[in-house]
XYZ file of C-alpha atoms in Angstrom:
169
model
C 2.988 23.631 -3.198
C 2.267 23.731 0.467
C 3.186 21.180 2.864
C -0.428 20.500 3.125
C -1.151 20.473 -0.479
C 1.909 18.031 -0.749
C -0.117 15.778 1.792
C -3.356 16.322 0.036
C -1.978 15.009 -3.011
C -0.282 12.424 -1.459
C -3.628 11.281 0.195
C -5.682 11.314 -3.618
C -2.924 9.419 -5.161
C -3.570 6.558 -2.235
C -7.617 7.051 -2.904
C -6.507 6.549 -6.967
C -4.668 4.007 -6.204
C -7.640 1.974 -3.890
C -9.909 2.923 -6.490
C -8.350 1.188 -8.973
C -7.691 -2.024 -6.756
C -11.596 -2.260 -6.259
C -11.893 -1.554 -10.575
C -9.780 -4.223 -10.726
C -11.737 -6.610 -8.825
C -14.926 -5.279 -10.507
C -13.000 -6.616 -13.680
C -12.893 -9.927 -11.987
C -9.806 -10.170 -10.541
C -10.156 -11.115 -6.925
C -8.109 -10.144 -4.379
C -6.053 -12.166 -2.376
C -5.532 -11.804 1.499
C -2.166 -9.847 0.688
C -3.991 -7.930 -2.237
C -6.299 -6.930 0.629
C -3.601 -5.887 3.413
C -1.968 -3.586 0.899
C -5.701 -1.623 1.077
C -5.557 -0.893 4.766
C -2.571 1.658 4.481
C -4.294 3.360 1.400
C -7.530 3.445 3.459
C -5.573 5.352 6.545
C -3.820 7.641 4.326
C -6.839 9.154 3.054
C -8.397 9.265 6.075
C -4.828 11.440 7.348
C -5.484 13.590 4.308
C -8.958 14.429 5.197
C -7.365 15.515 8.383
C -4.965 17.681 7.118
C -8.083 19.856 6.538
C -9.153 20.099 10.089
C -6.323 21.508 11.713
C -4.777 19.102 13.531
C -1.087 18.658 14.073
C 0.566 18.537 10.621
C 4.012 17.210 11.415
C 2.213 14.392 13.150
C -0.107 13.594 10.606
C 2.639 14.372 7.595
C 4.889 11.503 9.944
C 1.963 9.175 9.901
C 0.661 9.586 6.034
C 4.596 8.776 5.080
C 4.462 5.500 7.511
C 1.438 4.212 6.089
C 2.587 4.751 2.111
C 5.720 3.443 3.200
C 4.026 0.478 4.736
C 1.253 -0.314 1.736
C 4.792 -0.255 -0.282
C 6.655 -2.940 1.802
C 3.711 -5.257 1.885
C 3.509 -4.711 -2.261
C 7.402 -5.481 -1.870
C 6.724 -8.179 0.348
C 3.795 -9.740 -1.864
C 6.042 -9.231 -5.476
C 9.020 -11.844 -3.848
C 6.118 -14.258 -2.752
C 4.696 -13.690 -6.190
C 8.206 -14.323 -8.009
C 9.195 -17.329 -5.530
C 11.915 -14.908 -3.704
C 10.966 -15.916 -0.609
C 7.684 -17.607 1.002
C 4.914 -16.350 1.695
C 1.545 -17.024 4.399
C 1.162 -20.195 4.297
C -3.121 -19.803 4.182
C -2.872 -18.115 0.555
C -0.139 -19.742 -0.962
C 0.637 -23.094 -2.480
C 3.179 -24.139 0.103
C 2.840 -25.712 3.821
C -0.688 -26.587 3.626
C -1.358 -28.646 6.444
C -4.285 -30.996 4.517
C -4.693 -33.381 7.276
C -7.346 -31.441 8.312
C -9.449 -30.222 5.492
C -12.695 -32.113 4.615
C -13.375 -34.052 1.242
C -14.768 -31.060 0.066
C -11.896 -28.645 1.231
C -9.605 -30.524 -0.789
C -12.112 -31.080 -3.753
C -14.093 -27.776 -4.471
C -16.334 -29.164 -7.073
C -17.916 -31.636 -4.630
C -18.534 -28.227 -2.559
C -21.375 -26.629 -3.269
C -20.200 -23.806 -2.976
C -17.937 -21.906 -4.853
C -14.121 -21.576 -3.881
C -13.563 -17.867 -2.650
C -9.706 -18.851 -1.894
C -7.159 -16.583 -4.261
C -3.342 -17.608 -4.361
C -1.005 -15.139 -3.335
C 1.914 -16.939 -4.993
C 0.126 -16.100 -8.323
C -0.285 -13.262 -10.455
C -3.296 -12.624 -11.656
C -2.562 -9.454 -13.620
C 0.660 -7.957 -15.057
C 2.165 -5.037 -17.514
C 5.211 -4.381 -18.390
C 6.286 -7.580 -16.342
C 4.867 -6.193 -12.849
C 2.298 -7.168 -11.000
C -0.406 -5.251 -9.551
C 1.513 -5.703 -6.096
C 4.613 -4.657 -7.953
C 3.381 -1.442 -9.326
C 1.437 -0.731 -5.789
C 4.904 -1.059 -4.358
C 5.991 1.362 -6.900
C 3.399 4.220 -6.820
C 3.336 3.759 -2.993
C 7.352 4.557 -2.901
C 6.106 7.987 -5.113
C 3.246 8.856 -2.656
C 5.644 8.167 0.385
C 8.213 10.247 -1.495
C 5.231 12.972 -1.497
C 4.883 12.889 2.012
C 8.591 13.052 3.080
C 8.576 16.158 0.821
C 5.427 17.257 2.903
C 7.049 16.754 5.920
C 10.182 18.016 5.603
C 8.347 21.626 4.278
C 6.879 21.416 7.282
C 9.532 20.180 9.450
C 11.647 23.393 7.661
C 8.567 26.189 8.427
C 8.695 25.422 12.322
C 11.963 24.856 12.793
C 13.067 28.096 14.912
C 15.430 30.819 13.298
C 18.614 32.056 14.043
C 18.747 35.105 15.466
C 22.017 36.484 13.552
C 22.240 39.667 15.721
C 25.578 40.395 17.629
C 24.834 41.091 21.005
């Protein structure tokens, strides 16, 4: 495979992988804020594999397609230890350091909202198989994908770099 195919691929497994996030929440299962930051990173990579197509510089965009799966990867890494009660986690979607003094009757009591509650833990896991969450096999499949791009880039990085000239002079 090309360096650009490499990146291309790269780029549909991050479009797979958003597509299944918003099946997911078809399903029913709501994101929550740090389900939804994992997205952006997906969202850019596809856009940077839609430019490989243009013409534009690769080794830039192969640089910035590996950033972004890499970063998508340490949010999912990030989210799984909140998830697991590693470490904490944003305090506005998780059950810790809530500061109620200020929420209304019917912040702290949704039923006497009328309204329904839209708020989604991000200490909590909603889905899992084979004892990972869906931010633990993001993490996962975004380490593969930014594995796709370092391959990318380093094809690249390989085709420009300049050649010896082995001739004795």
């Amino acid at each position: 495979m090309t360096e650009k195919q490499l990146g291309m691929l790269a780029a549909g497994g991050s479009a797979v992988l958003l597509l299944a996030a918003f099946i997911f929440q078809a399903l029913g299962y709501a994101p929550c804020a740090m389900c939804i930051w994992q997205r952006y990173p997906h969202a850019i990579a596809i856009v940077i594999g839609a430019l490989l197509m243009v013409g534009l510089p690769i080794l830039l965009l192969l640089m910035a397609g590996a950033a972004a799966a890499l970063t998508t990867a340490g949010i999912g890494i990030f989210h799984t230890g909140v998830e697991r009660d590693w470490w904490e986690g944003p305090t506005a979607c998780t059950g810790s350091g809530l500061d109620i003094s200020n929420l209304s009757g019917a912040d702290l009591l949704p039923s006497a909202s009328s309204s329904p509650s839209n708020l989604v833990m991000c200490d909590e896991v909603a889905w899992e198989f084979l004892n990972l969450s869906m931010a633990s096999w993001n993490a996962l499949w975004s380490f593969v994908l930014a594995g796709l791009w370092i391959m990318a880039l380093a094809k690249a990085a390989h085709a420009y770099r300049p050649r010896e000239n082995h001739t004795l002079t």
